């Protein structure tokens, strides 16, 4: 079967921008006295000083690494400043980092199509901006080239001893004899340098960038020179770059496929792949994977930069390792309530700020059975249509959990209700909201929309074990209900243990006319006597219908239902304020704590003791030589289900060893994609991806020693 091959003579200008030690920078901005000091952000469990999740470059010079605990870091760097990650609802609260990332995105997106790839990474397609610059204001015509641009690392540029490196870069940028592609890259150098300076000026954050003709190469380059630098890959340097790149260091080739290439084909570097014809690779690995291998050997990647600034899904999760595993239904319900509350808050702000709504709620869990005859059996992920309102999300998530648990333990196997131990344990819980789309316009009013959402899906959905299959039938009116919309989640293949890879999507809702918002608000105020006065104009504006008359009649018709929903929710929450609440209050109902005080004490203890840290396999970027050689050793990763016990028992955590159960799912979906991939590879080691699409590149510092820097 022929596979479309991307153009090899690619003239795009793509940048990959990656924030430097991101969480540390966010904390240092909050506490400027920490600037320039060796600093690390630690998870909130204080055992042995907490696990490090971000390390400043000053601290890295002392040998401090992510995956150490605070106490270990203090040993190698006694003056290190440890800052605890913010905590909310007994788990890491990443909101501050998310919004800091958004600040950066809003600046970077000014010059071209922008794809937010993770909490601190962005791809930019700067082709149009570069073409325009080349046509109207080429580098040669500039009086002065910015210092930041002159500090660029251009791969393949011969910086002989004693030569003025900045002068070499200036000459490269100004070359009259350069081909069109290099001239475009030269423009890209200037544009990216300018953007990075703008980010620094407006946010106080530094970032590093890679500039190349495609995403894969740009990503490879961005980690080569950190912090606060940029690296360029002219097409003439691609072969040199890939020739020495160990095959297993390619992100997608770290697993079984990489091993097979090494052992079966004798391929040790990406360049070694060049000797094989495409047909041979296809014969051995299948059509798509074969073509993909043929392409990456030549630095070819057709992956486009997608215009995505907002997440495609939201998730909230927590791990409960070792003795912290949840062993009773009420304990699970308690934590589900916390997770759902967080999810609901994020959904509400997405609705308020971006006029988008999610349509699918999914529950993922990891579990074990104490008398396990079937230890391989996974806790099934379950999904259903998402209803807005904290209490509804909590109720639905709990029902999904119960459906999953029944399936997991066998219907008649174990008692699932009550507070006593039932022979199973939950080691990880997460809820996610997906299928996020802009509020449909021109079909219904917002009140009608929520009217449609107000009935319980579960009442008409028996048995619960079939919720996935039923989901499509239960879409609220006015929502795009194409089956393709839900097929991904409903498909048995979509079995996932964590919220899906972070994905961001473009806000396509047009700006709204202020006068229209005001008109609609006042028409509502007239009819609803106070209740609607505080309806967020920005939210309402997203629901404006094309015909004003129709809007008013819809809203009036639905107001009774809407108001009664609202009152019900407020009653449940025992809201004390008597003012006029915003519409968002409607969604934030609270499910009163369902258990007694002794249980609450127990949970409090659990919450305090639970370490939701996330430790990741390989250190990524910008390491010292010593660190890099350690990376080179690639100690095997441990995927133990008793990581907690091992940690405490041993009294020390071995660097580079990991336990799946210690990974906090709430953190995963916002990590750089290659880290997510690593995690997924541990969780589903058998599921190495047959790469029929070119996925994001890997961190270059794994395999580029400092001597290779240009
Ligand atoms: N992160 C985390 N747990 C991990 C890895 C990362 O919570 N195991 C968070 C903290 C990081 C952020 O994600 O600051 C971005 O991760 P990066 O891998 O991009 O690393 P940094 O930005 O910290 O450093 P670098 O400058 O090496 O990119």
XYZ file of C-alpha atoms and ligand atoms in Angstrom:
738
model
C 0.000 0.000 0.000
C 1.544 3.329 -0.978
C 2.003 5.781 1.846
C 2.037 9.513 1.251
C 5.555 10.742 1.720
C 6.146 14.195 3.125
C 8.047 16.613 0.965
C 11.739 16.257 1.586
C 12.471 19.724 0.238
C 10.596 21.297 3.081
C 10.685 25.071 3.160
C 8.746 25.625 6.321
C 10.215 27.499 9.260
C 9.272 25.692 12.437
C 10.310 26.558 15.963
C 10.012 24.516 19.118
C 10.081 26.678 22.222
C 10.641 25.094 25.614
C 10.630 26.954 28.917
C 13.720 26.534 31.076
C 13.215 24.751 34.432
C 9.665 25.941 34.195
C 8.131 25.380 37.634
C 11.243 26.845 39.226
C 10.939 29.985 37.140
C 7.290 30.346 38.105
C 8.177 30.058 41.782
C 11.122 32.432 41.411
C 8.857 35.019 39.854
C 6.633 34.721 42.923
C 9.659 34.979 45.210
C 12.232 37.120 43.401
C 14.727 36.702 46.235
C 15.234 33.132 44.943
C 16.452 34.303 41.541
C 19.961 33.141 40.746
C 20.016 30.753 43.713
C 20.089 26.978 43.399
C 16.388 26.203 43.667
C 14.118 23.218 43.200
C 10.380 22.653 43.316
C 9.374 19.659 45.418
C 6.176 17.696 45.697
C 4.203 18.346 48.818
C 4.854 15.120 50.674
C 7.578 16.043 53.061
C 9.039 12.577 53.446
C 12.760 13.029 52.970
C 12.225 16.561 51.805
C 9.780 15.748 49.043
C 10.534 14.583 45.505
C 12.109 17.144 43.196
C 10.092 17.872 40.094
C 11.960 20.885 38.706
C 15.551 21.951 39.272
C 17.138 25.313 38.477
C 20.250 25.441 36.339
C 22.211 26.837 39.266
C 21.320 23.731 41.273
C 22.098 21.396 38.372
C 25.711 22.601 38.494
C 25.968 21.003 41.932
C 24.663 17.695 40.631
C 21.096 18.142 41.822
C 18.719 16.185 39.632
C 15.047 15.709 39.260
C 14.130 12.357 40.839
C 16.175 13.152 43.923
C 14.425 13.895 47.168
C 14.911 17.190 48.952
C 17.174 15.552 51.527
C 19.446 14.110 48.850
C 19.560 17.460 47.073
C 20.611 19.123 50.331
C 23.475 16.669 50.600
C 24.926 17.625 47.239
C 23.946 21.287 47.472
C 23.416 22.415 51.081
C 22.335 25.914 50.053
C 19.555 24.691 47.758
C 16.214 26.438 48.174
C 13.327 23.976 48.153
C 9.927 25.349 47.240
C 6.873 23.199 47.721
C 4.475 22.805 44.834
C 1.134 24.493 45.603
C -1.444 22.116 47.048
C -5.219 22.074 46.798
C -7.636 19.333 47.823
C -4.788 17.162 49.049
C -3.005 17.144 45.700
C -0.644 19.217 43.588
C -2.330 22.303 42.231
C -0.900 23.119 38.823
C -3.156 26.034 38.013
C -0.430 28.622 38.557
C 1.869 26.804 36.141
C -0.922 26.410 33.616
C -1.671 30.094 33.545
C 2.016 30.993 33.439
C 2.254 28.730 30.367
C -0.736 30.511 28.836
C 0.960 33.879 29.293
C 3.877 32.623 27.250
C 1.627 31.111 24.585
C -0.213 34.381 24.141
C 3.080 36.086 23.293
C 4.517 33.362 21.085
C 1.326 33.083 19.053
C 1.714 36.654 17.798
C 3.931 35.729 14.870
C 2.492 32.520 13.486
C 0.458 29.381 13.984
C 1.016 28.120 17.495
C 0.517 24.658 18.953
C 0.674 24.336 22.704
C 2.278 20.939 23.106
C 2.472 20.744 26.894
C 2.397 22.932 29.955
C 5.705 24.540 28.930
C 6.278 23.706 25.268
C 5.077 25.274 22.073
C 5.542 24.689 18.355
C 5.380 27.649 16.009
C 4.999 27.694 12.259
C 6.789 30.892 11.292
C 6.875 30.266 7.555
C 4.627 33.171 6.603
C 6.365 35.597 8.928
C 9.760 34.511 7.550
C 8.620 34.784 3.926
C 7.261 38.259 4.609
C 10.450 39.358 6.306
C 12.521 37.991 3.459
C 10.423 39.843 0.915
C 10.068 43.128 2.730
C 12.834 43.455 5.257
C 15.556 40.844 4.722
C 18.311 40.468 7.323
C 20.874 42.041 4.968
C 18.890 45.249 4.986
C 18.951 45.553 8.763
C 21.318 48.051 10.304
C 21.818 45.946 13.364
C 21.203 42.312 14.198
C 20.023 41.694 17.692
C 22.571 40.254 20.131
C 20.237 37.450 21.071
C 20.073 36.310 17.452
C 23.867 36.478 17.207
C 24.155 34.104 20.159
C 22.332 31.401 18.158
C 23.954 28.009 17.703
C 23.870 27.078 14.040
C 24.580 23.387 13.548
C 27.352 22.822 11.047
C 28.685 26.356 11.294
C 32.410 26.095 11.460
C 33.520 27.950 14.548
C 37.244 27.457 14.353
C 39.366 28.207 17.350
C 39.835 31.893 17.792
C 37.124 32.879 15.344
C 34.510 35.340 16.466
C 31.469 33.155 16.862
C 28.983 35.997 16.781
C 30.611 37.326 13.640
C 30.256 33.883 12.051
C 26.577 33.838 12.924
C 26.130 37.338 11.522
C 27.778 36.258 8.270
C 25.623 33.156 8.062
C 22.466 35.192 8.553
C 23.549 37.728 5.915
C 24.820 35.294 3.269
C 23.758 36.472 -0.172
C 24.658 33.107 -1.683
C 22.409 31.147 0.690
C 19.566 29.142 -0.812
C 15.982 30.125 -0.140
C 15.570 27.643 2.680
C 18.589 28.911 4.603
C 17.458 32.480 4.038
C 14.112 31.587 5.559
C 15.852 30.001 8.535
C 17.910 33.187 8.921
C 14.657 35.125 9.195
C 13.407 32.492 11.639
C 16.479 33.130 13.803
C 15.617 36.819 14.053
C 11.915 36.231 14.672
C 12.458 33.622 17.381
C 15.114 35.711 19.130
C 12.699 38.613 19.164
C 9.860 36.464 20.502
C 12.028 35.032 23.246
C 13.089 38.502 24.301
C 9.479 39.563 24.331
C 8.587 36.587 26.542
C 11.350 37.591 28.929
C 10.217 41.187 28.990
C 6.542 40.467 29.556
C 6.702 37.386 31.764
C 10.232 37.393 33.238
C 10.652 33.802 31.990
C 13.509 32.532 29.875
C 13.039 29.859 27.251
C 15.099 27.952 24.726
C 14.237 27.212 21.123
C 15.050 25.021 18.167
C 14.568 26.353 14.643
C 14.402 23.991 11.678
C 12.338 22.976 8.693
C 10.100 20.577 10.576
C 8.804 19.794 14.040
C 10.957 16.764 14.645
C 14.192 18.639 13.949
C 13.097 21.774 15.794
C 12.288 19.710 18.858
C 15.591 17.873 18.655
C 17.391 21.203 18.526
C 15.574 23.081 21.279
C 17.111 21.003 24.055
C 20.641 21.154 22.742
C 21.601 24.468 24.270
C 19.809 25.427 27.449
C 18.981 27.607 29.243
C 17.948 30.691 27.309
C 19.538 29.883 23.956
C 18.444 28.895 20.494
C 19.758 26.287 18.084
C 19.267 26.163 14.338
C 19.303 23.105 12.056
C 20.027 24.072 8.446
C 19.111 21.294 6.028
C 22.784 20.750 5.225
C 23.350 19.701 8.866
C 20.519 17.213 9.170
C 22.558 14.195 8.138
C 25.349 15.081 10.537
C 22.832 15.472 13.311
C 21.128 12.140 12.702
C 24.166 10.103 11.722
C 25.488 9.947 15.245
C 22.155 9.886 17.016
C 21.858 6.529 18.825
C 18.740 4.815 17.544
C 17.356 4.124 21.000
C 17.534 7.804 21.836
C 14.913 8.612 19.266
C 11.808 9.002 21.387
C 9.727 6.484 19.515
C 12.552 3.991 19.306
C 13.344 3.553 22.978
C 11.258 0.380 23.255
C 10.805 -2.885 21.433
C 11.082 -1.408 17.978
C 14.446 0.148 18.826
C 15.660 -3.140 20.284
C 14.565 -4.997 17.195
C 16.337 -2.495 14.941
C 19.501 -2.995 16.936
C 19.432 -6.738 17.285
C 17.713 -7.804 14.077
C 18.965 -5.154 11.678
C 22.232 -4.029 13.258
C 21.065 -0.429 13.341
C 22.784 1.567 16.066
C 22.323 5.154 14.958
C 19.494 6.843 13.111
C 21.949 7.305 10.257
C 22.430 3.533 10.018
C 18.865 3.315 8.743
C 19.930 5.036 5.533
C 21.361 1.790 4.157
C 17.939 0.144 3.952
C 15.533 0.683 1.078
C 12.065 1.704 2.139
C 10.610 -1.601 0.908
C 12.937 -3.561 3.121
C 11.878 -1.567 6.195
C 8.223 -1.956 5.228
C 8.669 -5.677 4.745
C 10.131 -6.019 8.203
C 8.004 -3.543 10.176
C 4.889 -2.957 8.143
C 4.079 -0.280 5.621
C 3.557 2.709 7.881
C 6.344 2.010 10.331
C 8.712 1.163 7.494
C 7.989 4.447 5.753
C 8.257 6.345 8.994
C 11.692 4.837 9.656
C 12.797 5.660 6.127
C 11.665 9.239 6.653
C 13.224 9.864 10.031
C 16.568 8.591 8.776
C 16.456 11.539 6.375
C 15.085 14.039 8.859
C 11.758 14.119 7.060
C 8.614 14.801 9.019
C 5.357 15.917 7.523
C 3.683 16.667 10.822
C 1.994 20.057 10.678
C 1.915 22.611 13.467
C -1.698 22.599 14.563
C -3.326 25.798 15.681
C -4.105 24.680 19.228
C -3.865 27.030 22.123
C -6.230 25.390 24.560
C -6.353 21.897 26.024
C -8.476 19.293 24.287
C -9.213 17.599 27.583
C -9.047 18.264 31.309
C -8.091 15.704 33.891
C -7.668 15.368 37.602
C -6.128 12.372 39.292
C -4.187 11.058 42.229
C -2.164 8.004 43.158
C -2.487 6.032 46.351
C 0.588 3.897 46.629
C 1.409 1.017 48.938
C -0.447 1.223 52.225
C -2.279 4.303 51.016
C -4.319 2.293 48.522
C -8.043 2.973 48.869
C -9.760 -0.122 50.147
C -13.343 0.887 50.759
C -16.016 2.386 48.555
C -16.503 5.438 50.812
C -12.778 6.163 50.678
C -12.910 6.045 46.895
C -15.977 8.233 46.868
C -14.291 10.805 49.053
C -11.335 11.142 46.684
C -13.523 11.021 43.612
C -15.432 13.954 45.036
C -12.209 15.921 45.402
C -11.085 15.114 41.890
C -14.491 15.930 40.426
C -14.600 19.214 42.260
C -11.307 20.215 40.694
C -12.415 19.009 37.283
C -15.665 20.895 37.578
C -13.826 24.108 38.444
C -11.629 23.784 35.416
C -14.605 23.050 33.193
C -16.354 26.125 34.517
C -13.446 28.409 33.853
C -13.023 26.926 30.383
C -16.693 27.613 29.768
C -16.441 31.104 31.150
C -13.214 32.105 29.468
C -13.299 30.161 26.238
C -16.987 29.383 25.761
C -16.246 25.710 25.410
C -17.972 22.684 26.875
C -16.789 19.128 27.374
C -19.067 16.254 26.459
C -17.510 13.093 27.788
C -16.595 12.146 31.320
C -14.165 9.276 31.738
C -13.026 7.490 34.851
C -9.710 5.680 34.974
C -8.398 3.681 37.878
C -5.671 1.228 38.714
C -6.448 -1.491 41.157
C -5.325 -4.756 42.644
C -7.095 -7.681 44.218
C -5.638 -9.232 47.316
C -6.564 -12.790 46.396
C -5.538 -12.346 42.873
C -6.063 -15.193 40.540
C -6.108 -12.792 37.639
C -3.450 -10.215 38.377
C -3.276 -9.078 34.774
C -6.843 -7.871 34.793
C -7.033 -4.112 34.491
C -9.602 -1.897 36.064
C -11.751 -0.933 33.077
C -11.934 2.717 32.104
C -15.535 3.907 31.855
C -17.092 6.910 30.227
C -20.459 8.597 29.907
C -21.873 11.903 28.696
C -20.695 14.730 30.882
C -23.266 16.749 32.831
C -22.181 20.100 34.208
C -22.407 20.765 37.933
C -20.005 19.440 40.547
C -22.600 17.213 42.206
C -23.587 15.698 38.880
C -20.024 15.043 37.870
C -19.384 13.497 41.271
C -22.468 11.322 40.999
C -21.667 10.201 37.470
C -18.017 9.531 38.252
C -18.999 7.462 41.262
C -21.427 5.464 39.157
C -18.728 4.907 36.577
C -16.432 3.730 39.324
C -18.989 1.279 40.641
C -19.600 -0.055 37.154
C -15.879 -0.471 36.674
C -15.438 -2.115 40.054
C -18.215 -4.618 39.411
C -16.560 -5.568 36.180
C -13.152 -5.696 37.770
C -13.997 -7.902 40.712
C -16.736 -9.902 39.044
C -20.346 -9.228 39.726
C -20.873 -11.705 42.504
C -17.316 -11.798 43.720
C -16.946 -9.188 46.387
C -19.136 -6.937 48.403
C -18.683 -3.437 47.062
C -20.644 -1.355 49.524
C -19.851 -0.271 53.023
C -16.789 0.776 54.898
C -15.086 -2.515 55.391
C -12.247 -3.918 53.393
C -13.440 -5.966 50.493
C -10.301 -7.560 49.152
C -9.400 -4.972 46.552
C -7.375 -1.769 46.542
C -7.334 1.278 44.315
C -3.870 2.675 43.680
C -4.752 5.402 41.221
C -7.882 7.343 40.373
C -8.504 9.949 37.750
C -11.385 11.654 36.026
C -11.140 13.421 32.721
C -13.382 15.516 30.534
C -12.925 15.300 26.796
C -14.653 16.122 23.522
C -14.411 19.793 24.285
C -16.033 21.976 21.677
C -17.159 25.587 21.478
C -20.723 26.112 22.645
C -22.912 25.519 19.631
C -24.213 28.768 18.290
C -27.386 29.203 16.304
C -28.994 26.084 17.691
C -30.156 26.852 21.193
C -29.740 29.200 24.094
C -27.520 28.408 26.997
C -30.509 27.933 29.251
C -31.926 25.387 26.847
C -28.586 23.713 26.747
C -28.547 23.205 30.469
C -32.169 22.255 30.483
C -31.102 19.349 28.300
C -28.327 18.499 30.690
C -30.411 18.434 33.778
C -31.799 14.924 33.638
C -29.752 12.128 35.071
C -28.387 9.942 32.364
C -27.939 7.125 34.745
C -31.588 6.837 35.502
C -32.081 5.736 31.935
C -28.916 3.810 31.637
C -29.095 0.344 33.093
C -27.013 -1.566 33.576
C -24.174 0.816 34.186
C -21.651 -1.544 32.773
C -22.909 -0.527 29.394
C -22.459 3.164 29.864
C -19.934 3.448 27.100
C -22.244 1.963 24.605
C -25.113 4.111 25.707
C -23.260 7.360 25.675
C -24.120 8.395 22.166
C -27.801 8.097 22.764
C -27.684 10.473 25.647
C -26.159 13.582 24.243
C -27.779 16.737 25.460
C -29.859 18.489 22.855
C -28.098 21.102 20.849
C -24.775 19.348 21.065
C -23.011 18.034 18.020
C -23.902 14.416 18.230
C -22.047 12.930 15.338
C -21.033 9.424 16.210
C -17.457 10.124 15.247
C -17.371 12.576 18.133
C -17.738 9.845 20.680
C -16.288 6.916 18.881
C -12.823 7.438 20.274
C -13.911 7.272 23.877
C -16.431 4.556 23.342
C -14.196 2.380 21.339
C -12.862 -0.592 23.248
C -9.471 0.367 21.868
C -9.581 3.608 23.772
C -8.702 1.865 26.984
C -6.385 4.198 28.800
C -5.139 4.407 32.304
C -4.452 8.097 32.365
C -6.063 11.105 30.877
C -4.970 11.236 27.309
C -1.872 13.008 26.187
C -2.183 16.659 26.755
C -3.747 18.168 23.752
C -4.608 21.704 23.103
C -7.131 23.128 20.795
C -7.783 26.419 19.187
C -10.398 28.730 20.584
C -12.596 29.214 17.595
C -15.294 31.308 19.222
C -15.294 34.756 17.702
C -15.104 37.831 19.851
C -18.542 38.992 20.881
C -20.138 42.282 20.441
C -20.437 44.035 23.790
C -23.699 45.685 22.893
C -25.225 42.302 22.068
C -24.121 40.968 25.421
C -25.632 43.909 27.215
C -28.888 43.591 25.282
C -29.262 39.966 26.146
C -28.377 40.480 29.773
C -30.944 43.195 30.149
C -33.648 41.162 28.460
C -32.950 38.363 30.888
C -32.929 40.652 33.861
C -36.369 41.843 32.948
C -37.833 38.366 32.960
C -35.952 36.632 35.706
C -36.058 39.096 38.492
C -32.631 39.095 39.933
C -31.654 35.576 39.164
C -30.076 36.353 35.880
C -28.615 39.683 36.735
C -25.202 38.258 37.344
C -25.110 35.835 34.491
C -21.649 36.254 33.110
C -21.973 38.394 29.997
C -19.027 36.668 28.457
C -20.678 33.303 28.929
C -23.995 34.440 27.647
C -22.416 36.118 24.732
C -21.181 32.792 23.497
C -24.718 31.578 23.282
C -26.163 34.448 21.345
C -28.432 33.157 18.699
C -28.727 34.616 15.277
C -32.223 35.800 15.978
C -32.660 37.930 19.053
C -36.353 37.062 19.287
C -35.620 33.393 19.327
C -33.083 33.880 22.048
C -35.529 35.599 24.289
C -38.267 33.061 23.798
C -35.920 30.131 24.423
C -34.564 31.635 27.566
C -37.946 32.542 28.926
C -39.219 29.079 28.229
C -36.346 27.474 30.053
C -36.023 29.844 32.904
C -38.199 27.820 35.269
C -36.164 24.702 34.800
C -32.957 26.640 34.952
C -33.928 28.447 38.137
C -35.135 25.327 39.867
C -31.897 23.538 38.999
C -30.054 26.451 40.380
C -32.021 26.562 43.596
C -31.614 22.857 44.101
C -27.884 23.137 43.703
C -27.637 26.112 46.011
C -29.636 24.329 48.653
C -27.324 21.350 48.521
C -24.391 23.631 48.915
C -25.925 25.596 51.788
C -24.786 28.782 50.188
C -24.766 31.591 52.692
C -24.437 34.560 50.379
C -27.743 35.967 49.358
C -26.427 38.067 46.505
C -27.002 37.450 42.882
C -24.719 34.637 41.873
C -23.026 34.262 38.534
C -24.250 31.524 36.241
C -21.107 29.642 37.045
C -22.387 29.098 40.563
C -24.977 26.882 39.012
C -22.340 24.390 38.094
C -20.479 24.426 41.340
C -22.857 22.535 43.529
C -21.360 20.699 46.383
C -22.029 17.157 47.354
C -22.061 17.228 51.157
C -19.478 15.023 52.756
C -21.147 11.662 52.977
C -19.244 10.014 55.762
C -18.825 10.231 59.487
C -16.141 12.080 61.372
C -13.992 9.079 62.192
C -13.748 8.275 58.547
C -12.922 11.858 57.874
C -9.996 11.617 60.289
C -8.745 8.561 58.540
C -8.948 10.275 55.200
C -7.181 13.291 56.537
C -4.325 11.096 57.563
C -4.300 9.467 54.179
C -4.300 12.805 52.461
C -1.401 14.045 54.494
C 0.553 10.893 53.929
C -0.073 10.539 50.252
C 2.740 11.448 47.989
C 1.449 12.380 44.615
C 4.829 13.032 43.170
C 5.694 12.166 39.667
C 9.082 10.794 38.949
C 10.161 10.371 35.434
C 12.525 7.961 33.798
C 15.176 10.002 32.137
C 16.448 13.417 32.974
C 15.829 15.565 30.031
C 17.783 18.571 29.055
C 20.719 20.780 29.744
C 22.619 18.497 32.053
C 26.189 18.765 33.076
C 28.665 16.353 31.596
C 28.504 14.174 34.679
C 24.742 13.998 34.472
C 24.830 13.171 30.838
C 27.160 10.292 31.348
C 24.804 8.999 33.971
C 21.942 9.321 31.541
C 24.013 7.382 29.104
C 23.998 4.438 31.488
C 20.238 4.290 31.335
C 19.574 2.332 34.427
C 16.576 0.110 34.013
C 13.295 1.492 35.239
C 11.485 -0.353 37.944
C 7.800 -0.660 37.492
C 6.830 -1.948 40.838
C 3.466 -1.892 42.418
C 4.974 -1.387 45.804
C 7.174 1.566 45.202
C 6.199 3.201 48.422
C 7.252 0.264 50.505
C 10.508 -0.058 48.690
C 11.304 3.584 49.149
C 10.751 3.666 52.819
C 12.125 0.245 53.456
C 15.383 0.955 51.750
C 15.628 4.271 53.391
C 16.822 5.786 50.173
C 15.513 6.176 46.691
C 17.788 5.041 43.983
C 18.156 7.667 41.328
C 16.659 6.618 38.022
C 14.297 4.088 39.463
C 10.576 4.503 39.233
C 7.355 3.035 40.313
C 4.258 3.354 38.192
C 2.121 3.638 41.252
C 3.917 6.778 42.287
C 2.930 8.678 39.202
C 0.335 11.320 39.763
C -2.030 11.154 36.801
C -3.100 14.731 37.353
C 0.350 15.853 36.449
C 0.921 13.563 33.516
C -1.309 15.126 30.952
C 0.519 18.394 31.156
C 4.000 17.071 30.915
C 6.099 17.305 27.819
C 4.819 14.693 25.380
C 7.927 12.562 25.426
C 7.658 12.189 29.186
C 4.030 11.197 28.799
C 5.143 8.630 26.266
C 7.662 7.218 28.681
C 4.988 6.822 31.291
C 2.609 5.207 28.859
C 5.359 2.875 27.777
C 5.764 1.709 31.377
C 2.094 1.303 31.882
C 1.578 -0.538 28.624
C 5.036 -1.898 27.932
C 3.600 -4.324 25.415
C 1.989 -1.551 23.456
C 4.866 0.058 21.635
C 3.437 2.291 19.010
C 3.642 1.199 15.455
C 4.495 4.610 14.204
C 2.313 5.240 11.301
C 2.491 8.899 12.112
C 5.536 10.846 12.995
C 5.237 11.846 16.590
C 7.106 14.471 18.486
C 10.830 14.292 18.764
C 12.943 13.420 21.733
C 15.146 15.322 24.087
C 18.458 15.841 22.453
C 20.502 16.123 25.599
C 20.207 12.384 26.076
C 22.628 11.867 23.329
C 24.488 15.062 22.570
C 27.456 15.563 24.736
C 28.574 19.158 25.262
C 31.489 18.599 22.916
C 29.020 18.292 20.066
C 27.652 21.746 20.578
C 28.315 23.944 17.643
N 7.541 18.054 35.673
C 7.043 17.303 36.736
N 7.512 16.049 36.964
C 8.456 15.546 36.158
C 8.927 16.265 35.057
C 8.457 17.537 34.846
O 6.167 17.773 37.457
N 8.936 14.365 36.408
C 7.084 19.450 35.487
C 8.075 20.385 36.149
C 8.834 20.996 35.031
C 7.815 20.994 33.917
O 7.040 19.825 34.121
O 9.295 22.304 35.353
C 8.433 20.958 32.536
O 9.236 19.795 32.394
P 10.545 19.776 31.515
O 10.906 18.388 31.235
O 10.386 20.707 30.352
O 11.691 20.310 32.469
P 11.991 21.758 33.013
O 11.230 22.813 32.288
O 11.850 21.743 34.499
O 13.533 21.889 32.716
P 14.287 22.046 31.330
O 14.892 23.397 31.344
O 15.283 20.962 31.354
O 13.275 21.902 30.220
